Every structure is written in C-alpha cells, then in structure tokens.
CSV table of C-alpha atoms in Angstrom, one decimal:
chain,number,residue,atom,x,y,z
A,148,UNK,CA,-26.2,-24.2,-23.2
A,149,UNK,CA,-28.0,-22.7,-20.2
A,150,UNK,CA,-27.0,-19.9,-17.9
A,151,UNK,CA,-28.6,-19.4,-14.4
A,152,UNK,CA,-28.0,-16.2,-12.5
A,153,UNK,CA,-28.8,-15.6,-8.8
A,154,UNK,CA,-28.5,-12.3,-7.0
A,155,UNK,CA,-28.1,-12.0,-3.2
A,156,UNK,CA,-27.6,-9.2,-0.7
A,157,UNK,CA,-25.7,-9.5,2.5
A,158,UNK,CA,-22.7,-11.2,1.1
A,159,UNK,CA,-19.3,-10.1,2.4
A,160,UNK,CA,-17.6,-7.8,-0.2
A,161,UNK,CA,-14.4,-6.6,1.5
A,162,UNK,CA,-12.7,-9.9,1.0
A,163,UNK,CA,-13.2,-13.0,-1.2
A,164,UNK,CA,-16.6,-14.1,0.0
A,165,UNK,CA,-16.3,-17.7,-1.3
A,166,UNK,CA,-15.5,-20.1,1.6
A,167,UNK,CA,-16.1,-23.7,0.3
A,168,UNK,CA,-17.1,-25.4,-2.9
A,169,UNK,CA,-17.5,-29.0,-4.1
A,170,UNK,CA,-18.9,-30.8,-7.2
A,171,UNK,CA,-19.9,-34.4,-7.8
A,172,UNK,CA,-21.3,-36.5,-10.7
A,173,UNK,CA,-23.3,-39.7,-10.5
A,174,UNK,CA,-26.3,-41.6,-11.8
A,175,UNK,CA,-28.2,-42.7,-8.6
A,176,UNK,CA,-31.5,-41.3,-7.3
A,177,UNK,CA,-29.7,-39.6,-4.4
A,178,UNK,CA,-28.1,-36.5,-5.8
A,179,UNK,CA,-25.4,-34.8,-3.7
A,180,UNK,CA,-22.5,-32.4,-4.2
A,181,UNK,CA,-20.6,-34.0,-1.2
A,182,UNK,CA,-20.0,-32.5,2.2
A,183,UNK,CA,-17.9,-29.4,2.9
A,184,UNK,CA,-17.3,-28.0,6.4
A,185,UNK,CA,-17.8,-24.2,6.5
A,186,UNK,CA,-15.5,-21.9,8.3
A,187,UNK,CA,-18.0,-19.4,9.7
A,188,UNK,CA,-21.5,-19.3,11.0
A,189,UNK,CA,-24.4,-17.8,9.0
A,190,UNK,CA,-22.9,-18.7,5.6
A,191,UNK,CA,-25.1,-19.0,2.5
A,192,UNK,CA,-25.2,-22.6,1.2
A,193,UNK,CA,-25.9,-22.4,-2.6
A,194,UNK,CA,-26.6,-25.5,-4.5
A,195,UNK,CA,-27.2,-26.4,-8.2
A,196,UNK,CA,-27.9,-29.7,-10.0
A,197,UNK,CA,-28.5,-30.5,-13.7
A,198,UNK,CA,-28.8,-33.5,-15.9
A,199,UNK,CA,-30.9,-36.1,-14.1
A,200,UNK,CA,-33.3,-38.0,-16.2
A,201,UNK,CA,-36.2,-37.5,-13.8
A,202,UNK,CA,-37.6,-34.4,-12.2
A,203,UNK,CA,-35.3,-33.0,-9.5
A,204,UNK,CA,-36.6,-31.8,-6.2
A,205,UNK,CA,-34.8,-29.6,-3.6
A,206,UNK,CA,-33.0,-31.1,-0.6
A,207,UNK,CA,-34.4,-31.0,2.9
A,208,UNK,CA,-34.1,-27.5,4.5
A,209,UNK,CA,-33.3,-25.8,1.3
A,210,UNK,CA,-35.3,-23.0,-0.4
A,211,UNK,CA,-36.1,-23.6,-4.1
A,212,UNK,CA,-34.9,-20.7,-6.3
A,213,UNK,CA,-35.3,-22.2,-9.7
A,214,UNK,CA,-36.7,-25.4,-11.2
A,215,UNK,CA,-36.5,-24.4,-14.9
A,216,UNK,CA,-36.0,-27.2,-17.4
A,217,UNK,CA,-36.1,-29.7,-14.6
A,218,UNK,CA,-32.8,-28.3,-13.1
A,219,UNK,CA,-32.6,-27.1,-9.6
A,220,UNK,CA,-31.1,-24.0,-7.9
A,221,UNK,CA,-31.5,-24.0,-4.1
A,222,UNK,CA,-30.1,-22.3,-1.0
A,223,UNK,CA,-30.3,-22.1,2.7
A,224,UNK,CA,-28.6,-20.3,5.6
A,225,UNK,CA,-26.2,-22.3,7.8
A,226,UNK,CA,-26.5,-20.8,11.2
A,227,UNK,CA,-23.7,-22.8,12.8
A,228,UNK,CA,-20.3,-24.1,11.6
A,229,UNK,CA,-20.5,-27.7,10.4
A,230,UNK,CA,-20.6,-30.0,7.3
A,231,UNK,CA,-23.1,-29.1,4.6
A,232,UNK,CA,-23.9,-30.4,1.1
A,233,UNK,CA,-26.3,-29.6,-1.7
A,234,UNK,CA,-28.7,-32.5,-1.7
A,235,UNK,CA,-31.5,-33.3,-4.2
A,236,UNK,CA,-33.7,-36.2,-5.2
A,237,UNK,CA,-34.3,-37.5,-8.7
A,238,UNK,CA,-35.5,-40.6,-10.6
A,239,UNK,CA,-31.9,-41.3,-11.6
A,240,UNK,CA,-29.9,-40.8,-14.7
A,241,UNK,CA,-26.6,-39.0,-15.1
A,242,UNK,CA,-26.3,-35.7,-13.1
A,243,UNK,CA,-23.9,-33.1,-11.8
A,244,UNK,CA,-24.4,-31.4,-8.4
A,245,UNK,CA,-22.4,-28.5,-7.0
A,246,UNK,CA,-22.3,-26.6,-3.7
A,247,UNK,CA,-20.7,-23.2,-2.9
A,248,UNK,CA,-20.7,-21.5,0.5
A,249,UNK,CA,-20.4,-17.7,0.9
A,250,UNK,CA,-19.5,-15.7,3.9
A,251,UNK,CA,-22.2,-13.2,4.8
A,252,UNK,CA,-22.0,-9.8,6.6
A,253,UNK,CA,-23.6,-11.5,9.6
A,254,UNK,CA,-20.9,-14.2,9.8
A,255,UNK,CA,-18.5,-14.0,12.8
A,256,UNK,CA,-15.8,-13.1,10.3
A,257,UNK,CA,-12.5,-11.4,11.2
A,258,UNK,CA,-10.3,-10.0,8.4
A,259,UNK,CA,-6.8,-11.3,8.6
A,260,UNK,CA,-5.4,-7.7,8.4
A,261,UNK,CA,-7.0,-4.4,9.4
A,262,UNK,CA,-5.2,-1.9,7.2
A,263,UNK,CA,-5.2,1.6,8.6
A,264,UNK,CA,-3.1,3.4,5.9
A,265,UNK,CA,-1.0,2.8,2.8
A,266,UNK,CA,1.0,5.8,1.4
A,267,UNK,CA,4.1,6.5,-0.8
A,268,UNK,CA,6.3,9.5,-1.4
A,269,UNK,CA,9.7,10.5,-2.9
A,270,UNK,CA,12.5,10.5,-0.3
A,271,UNK,CA,16.2,10.9,-1.2
A,272,UNK,CA,15.6,9.9,-4.9
A,273,UNK,CA,13.7,6.8,-4.0
A,274,UNK,CA,10.0,5.9,-3.5
A,275,UNK,CA,9.3,5.1,0.1
A,276,UNK,CA,6.1,3.1,0.8
A,277,UNK,CA,4.6,3.0,4.3
A,278,UNK,CA,1.6,1.2,5.7
A,279,UNK,CA,0.1,0.6,9.1
A,280,UNK,CA,-2.1,-2.2,10.4
A,281,UNK,CA,-4.4,-2.0,13.4
A,282,UNK,CA,-4.7,-5.8,13.9
A,283,UNK,CA,-3.4,-9.0,12.3
A,284,UNK,CA,-4.5,-12.6,12.4
A,285,UNK,CA,-2.4,-15.4,11.0
A,286,UNK,CA,-0.8,-13.0,8.6
A,287,UNK,CA,2.4,-14.3,6.9
A,288,UNK,CA,3.8,-11.5,4.6
A,289,UNK,CA,3.1,-8.5,2.4
A,290,UNK,CA,4.0,-8.3,-1.3
A,291,UNK,CA,4.6,-5.0,-3.0
A,292,UNK,CA,3.7,-4.6,-6.7
A,293,UNK,CA,4.2,-1.7,-9.1
A,294,UNK,CA,2.6,-0.7,-12.4
A,295,UNK,CA,3.4,2.1,-14.8
A,296,UNK,CA,0.0,2.0,-16.4
A,297,UNK,CA,-2.3,0.6,-13.7
A,298,UNK,CA,-2.9,-2.6,-15.7
A,299,UNK,CA,0.4,-4.6,-15.9
A,300,UNK,CA,2.0,-5.3,-12.5
A,301,UNK,CA,5.4,-6.4,-11.4
A,302,UNK,CA,6.4,-7.8,-8.0
A,303,UNK,CA,9.1,-5.6,-6.3
A,304,UNK,CA,9.5,-7.6,-3.1
A,305,UNK,CA,8.0,-8.9,0.1
A,306,UNK,CA,8.0,-7.8,3.7
A,307,UNK,CA,7.5,-10.3,6.6
A,308,UNK,CA,4.6,-9.5,8.8
A,309,UNK,CA,4.1,-9.6,12.6
A,310,UNK,CA,1.8,-12.6,12.2
A,311,UNK,CA,-0.7,-12.0,15.0
A,312,UNK,CA,-1.1,-8.7,16.6
A,313,UNK,CA,-3.7,-6.5,18.3
A,314,UNK,CA,-1.7,-3.3,18.3
A,315,UNK,CA,-0.6,-1.0,15.5
A,316,UNK,CA,2.3,-2.4,13.3
A,317,UNK,CA,4.2,-0.1,11.0
A,318,UNK,CA,5.9,-1.3,7.8
A,319,UNK,CA,8.0,0.3,5.1
A,320,UNK,CA,9.5,-0.6,1.7
A,321,UNK,CA,11.8,1.4,-0.5
A,322,UNK,CA,11.4,1.1,-4.3
A,323,UNK,CA,13.6,2.5,-7.1
A,324,UNK,CA,12.1,5.3,-9.2
A,325,UNK,CA,11.3,5.1,-12.9
A,326,UNK,CA,11.5,7.7,-15.7
A,327,UNK,CA,7.7,8.0,-15.7
A,328,UNK,CA,6.2,11.0,-13.8
A,329,UNK,CA,4.0,8.7,-11.7
A,330,UNK,CA,3.8,5.0,-10.7
A,331,UNK,CA,1.1,2.9,-9.2
A,332,UNK,CA,1.6,0.6,-6.2
A,333,UNK,CA,-0.6,-2.0,-4.5
A,334,UNK,CA,-0.2,-4.2,-1.5
A,335,UNK,CA,-1.0,-7.9,-1.4
A,336,UNK,CA,-1.4,-9.7,1.9
A,337,UNK,CA,-0.9,-13.4,2.3
A,338,UNK,CA,-2.1,-15.6,5.2
A,339,UNK,CA,-0.2,-18.5,6.8
A,340,UNK,CA,-2.5,-20.9,4.8
A,341,UNK,CA,-1.6,-19.2,1.5
A,342,UNK,CA,-4.8,-17.3,0.9
A,343,UNK,CA,-4.4,-13.7,0.0
A,344,UNK,CA,-6.1,-10.4,-0.6
A,345,UNK,CA,-5.3,-7.1,-2.3
A,346,UNK,CA,-5.7,-3.7,-0.8
A,347,UNK,CA,-6.4,-0.4,-2.7
A,348,UNK,CA,-4.0,0.9,-5.3
A,349,UNK,CA,-2.1,4.2,-4.7
A,350,UNK,CA,-0.6,6.6,-7.2
A,351,UNK,CA,2.9,8.1,-6.3
A,352,UNK,CA,4.8,10.9,-8.1
A,353,UNK,CA,8.3,9.8,-9.0
A,354,UNK,CA,11.3,11.8,-7.7
A,355,UNK,CA,12.2,12.9,-11.2
A,356,UNK,CA,8.8,14.5,-11.8
A,357,UNK,CA,9.3,18.0,-13.1
A,358,UNK,CA,13.1,17.7,-12.7
A,359,UNK,CA,14.2,17.3,-16.3
A,360,UNK,CA,13.4,20.5,-18.0
A,361,UNK,CA,16.0,22.0,-20.3
A,362,UNK,CA,16.1,25.6,-21.7
A,363,UNK,CA,18.5,26.8,-24.4
A,364,UNK,CA,19.3,30.5,-25.2
A,365,UNK,CA,19.9,32.5,-27.3
A,366,UNK,CA,18.0,30.8,-30.1
A,367,UNK,CA,19.1,31.7,-32.8
A,368,UNK,CA,22.7,31.5,-31.5
A,369,UNK,CA,25.5,33.8,-32.8
A,370,UNK,CA,27.7,30.8,-33.6
A,371,UNK,CA,30.1,31.3,-30.7
A,372,UNK,CA,28.3,29.5,-27.9
A,373,UNK,CA,24.9,28.4,-26.5
A,374,UNK,CA,23.8,28.7,-22.9
A,375,UNK,CA,21.0,27.1,-20.9
A,376,UNK,CA,19.6,25.8,-17.7
A,377,UNK,CA,18.7,22.3,-16.6
A,378,UNK,CA,16.8,21.0,-13.6
A,379,UNK,CA,18.4,17.7,-12.5
A,380,UNK,CA,19.0,16.1,-9.1
A,381,UNK,CA,21.7,17.8,-7.0
A,382,UNK,CA,25.2,16.8,-8.0
A,383,UNK,CA,24.1,14.6,-10.9
A,384,UNK,CA,26.5,14.7,-13.8
A,385,UNK,CA,25.1,15.4,-17.2
A,386,UNK,CA,26.6,15.9,-20.7
A,387,UNK,CA,25.7,18.1,-23.6
A,388,UNK,CA,26.7,17.0,-27.1
A,389,UNK,CA,26.2,19.4,-30.1
A,390,UNK,CA,25.6,17.9,-33.5
A,391,UNK,CA,25.3,19.5,-36.9
A,392,UNK,CA,22.5,18.6,-39.4
A,393,UNK,CA,24.8,15.8,-40.8
A,394,UNK,CA,25.0,14.1,-37.4
A,395,UNK,CA,28.7,15.1,-36.8
A,396,UNK,CA,29.5,16.1,-33.2
A,397,UNK,CA,31.0,19.6,-33.1
A,398,UNK,CA,31.3,20.2,-29.4
A,399,UNK,CA,30.8,18.5,-26.0
A,400,UNK,CA,30.4,19.7,-22.5
A,401,UNK,CA,29.9,18.0,-19.1
A,402,UNK,CA,28.8,19.5,-15.7
A,403,UNK,CA,26.8,19.1,-12.5
A,404,UNK,CA,25.7,22.8,-12.5
A,405,UNK,CA,22.2,23.9,-13.2
A,406,UNK,CA,23.5,26.6,-15.7
A,407,UNK,CA,25.8,25.9,-18.6
A,408,UNK,CA,27.5,27.5,-21.6
A,409,UNK,CA,28.8,25.4,-24.5
A,410,UNK,CA,31.4,27.1,-26.7
A,411,UNK,CA,31.6,26.3,-30.4
A,412,UNK,CA,34.7,25.8,-32.5
A,413,UNK,CA,35.7,28.6,-34.9
A,414,UNK,CA,34.2,28.6,-38.3
A,415,UNK,CA,30.9,27.1,-37.3
A,416,UNK,CA,28.6,27.6,-40.3
A,417,UNK,CA,25.0,28.8,-40.1
A,418,UNK,CA,22.3,26.2,-39.9
A,419,UNK,CA,20.2,23.9,-37.6
A,420,UNK,CA,22.1,22.2,-34.8
A,421,UNK,CA,21.1,19.7,-32.1
A,422,UNK,CA,22.0,19.6,-28.5
A,423,UNK,CA,21.7,16.1,-26.9
A,424,UNK,CA,21.5,16.4,-23.1
A,425,UNK,CA,21.8,13.2,-21.1
A,426,UNK,CA,22.5,11.8,-17.6
A,427,UNK,CA,22.4,8.4,-16.0
A,428,UNK,CA,18.6,8.5,-15.9
A,429,UNK,CA,17.6,11.2,-18.4
A,430,UNK,CA,18.1,12.1,-22.1
A,431,UNK,CA,16.5,14.6,-24.4
A,432,UNK,CA,17.4,16.5,-27.6
A,433,UNK,CA,16.9,20.2,-28.3
A,434,UNK,CA,17.3,21.9,-31.7
A,435,UNK,CA,18.5,25.5,-32.2
A,436,UNK,CA,19.6,27.7,-35.1
A,437,UNK,CA,23.0,29.2,-35.6
A,438,UNK,CA,23.2,32.4,-37.7
A,439,UNK,CA,26.4,34.3,-38.5
C-alpha cells in the first residue's frame, strides 16, 4: 500500500472545510474524477489518481505536487464558483481518480451561525443552559448533548432556531441534574440542508455539588442516641436507618431538617453500627461506635 500526505495553509478551520468530493474509475486514456460544482470562490481543488498503466500527467491548469511511482497529486485554486474536476492524461489501463474541494480562508464564506456565548448554571435544582447568536443563515435547530466524562455523549433535546437573522437571538434549555459533581454540555447546530457543526464544550457544576455532606456525633456514641448534620436541598425529605454489625435494623428516623438526633432502643449492646442516610437523589453510609 502507498500513503500520500499533503499539507496546506489557508484552509478554513472553524467549520468543516470540505465542500465537494467525487471519485471515478475507468480504463481510458482520459482520466477524470468527474465534475463537481463548488459552493464558494477561491476553493482549493485537490486531485489524485493512481493505477494507470502508462505514465500519468497533470491536468491543464493544475500544479503538480507529486508524481511518485507514476501516480499523480495535483491542485489548483478555483477563483470563481463553477464546475471543476481533477483531470489527468495517461496511456490507458485501469485507474482511479478523485477530487476534493476545500474552503479557504479567502473564500466568501459565511458561517451559518455566529455564536456569541454558551453558558450553564444551577437554577432551582436544574441546569439551565443559555446561548446567544449574533447572526444566523439557513439555521434549522440546535441539539443539546451531555456527557459525564467528556467522552460519551447523550442527546437531551433540541431547540428550534430563528432560521435567518441578523440580530441577536437568545436561547435556553433546562436539563435535569445528575449525581456527579459536574457535567459537560455541548451544542450542535444543524442547517436546513442537514449539515451540522459542533461548538465548544462547557463544564457545569451540578446543583447537588457540595450539598451531600453528613456528619455524625458523638462518635463513639453512649448507646442512647446519635446526632448529626446533613446538607441537602431545602425541604428534601431524607431517612436515617441504623443497622448493627449483623445487618439488623435497630432504629429509623426521617426528617427534612439539617440537624437530626436518632434515639436508640434500650439495651443496645456495644459494637460497630452503621447509619444509612438516603433521599430521593442521595445515599451514603456512615459507621460509628457504640460504647456502654
């Protein structure tokens, strides 16, 4: 196998720079990838061909970049919008020809969406995402995606866009929180023709961050009761279940208060006990010692 690598500067990098591509196979002396009509001016026309039995030569108007092993890499600048192909000549034989066109930084190119901002924050136990666009061209909708590790993403929903606009447009989406301390969110924008692009990823602290600490005291306990504090959302009900070392429940308590005291039954023997504290969205277990 053979690998050919070409490097170029001046190619658009803020969006997908590939505009058009085509490939063809044949066995005639006239080698061509087939025509493709480019979308913007000043695009790079990049062509490659391999496999002809005779020596290949570059097409008219192209620059020869490589002729290694009788294969051809060629390119040229397309100043105006029109139909272009990667053309070559050969003595015949089976061949493959391909063309790819790339949008350059000098192309008259307008991004479909000019994104001004994308932010997220906790609001009333939910994550609220807000973003603003300065301009939109043939925009269809936005997709909101979330990840807990920055690698695996899930789609949360979509928001219909303004479509075409030259003034600021404000958008918002509300997402449920998770038990992780942070979540990652990204915004995907889809055009009316189905093409899409991703904007930058943001990191947002979940509402439960730093709200699930539990403290027990005294430890060791005197065998009569154990007290403590818990940081949960306002008015969220939680329960505390006390188990002995054999896994038997010896006491249970429920409250919405940040401070609690759980009384023990008479005759509680000395040993290690476990307090399981849980709510609708939180659960943890603390151990403590009872001495009498």
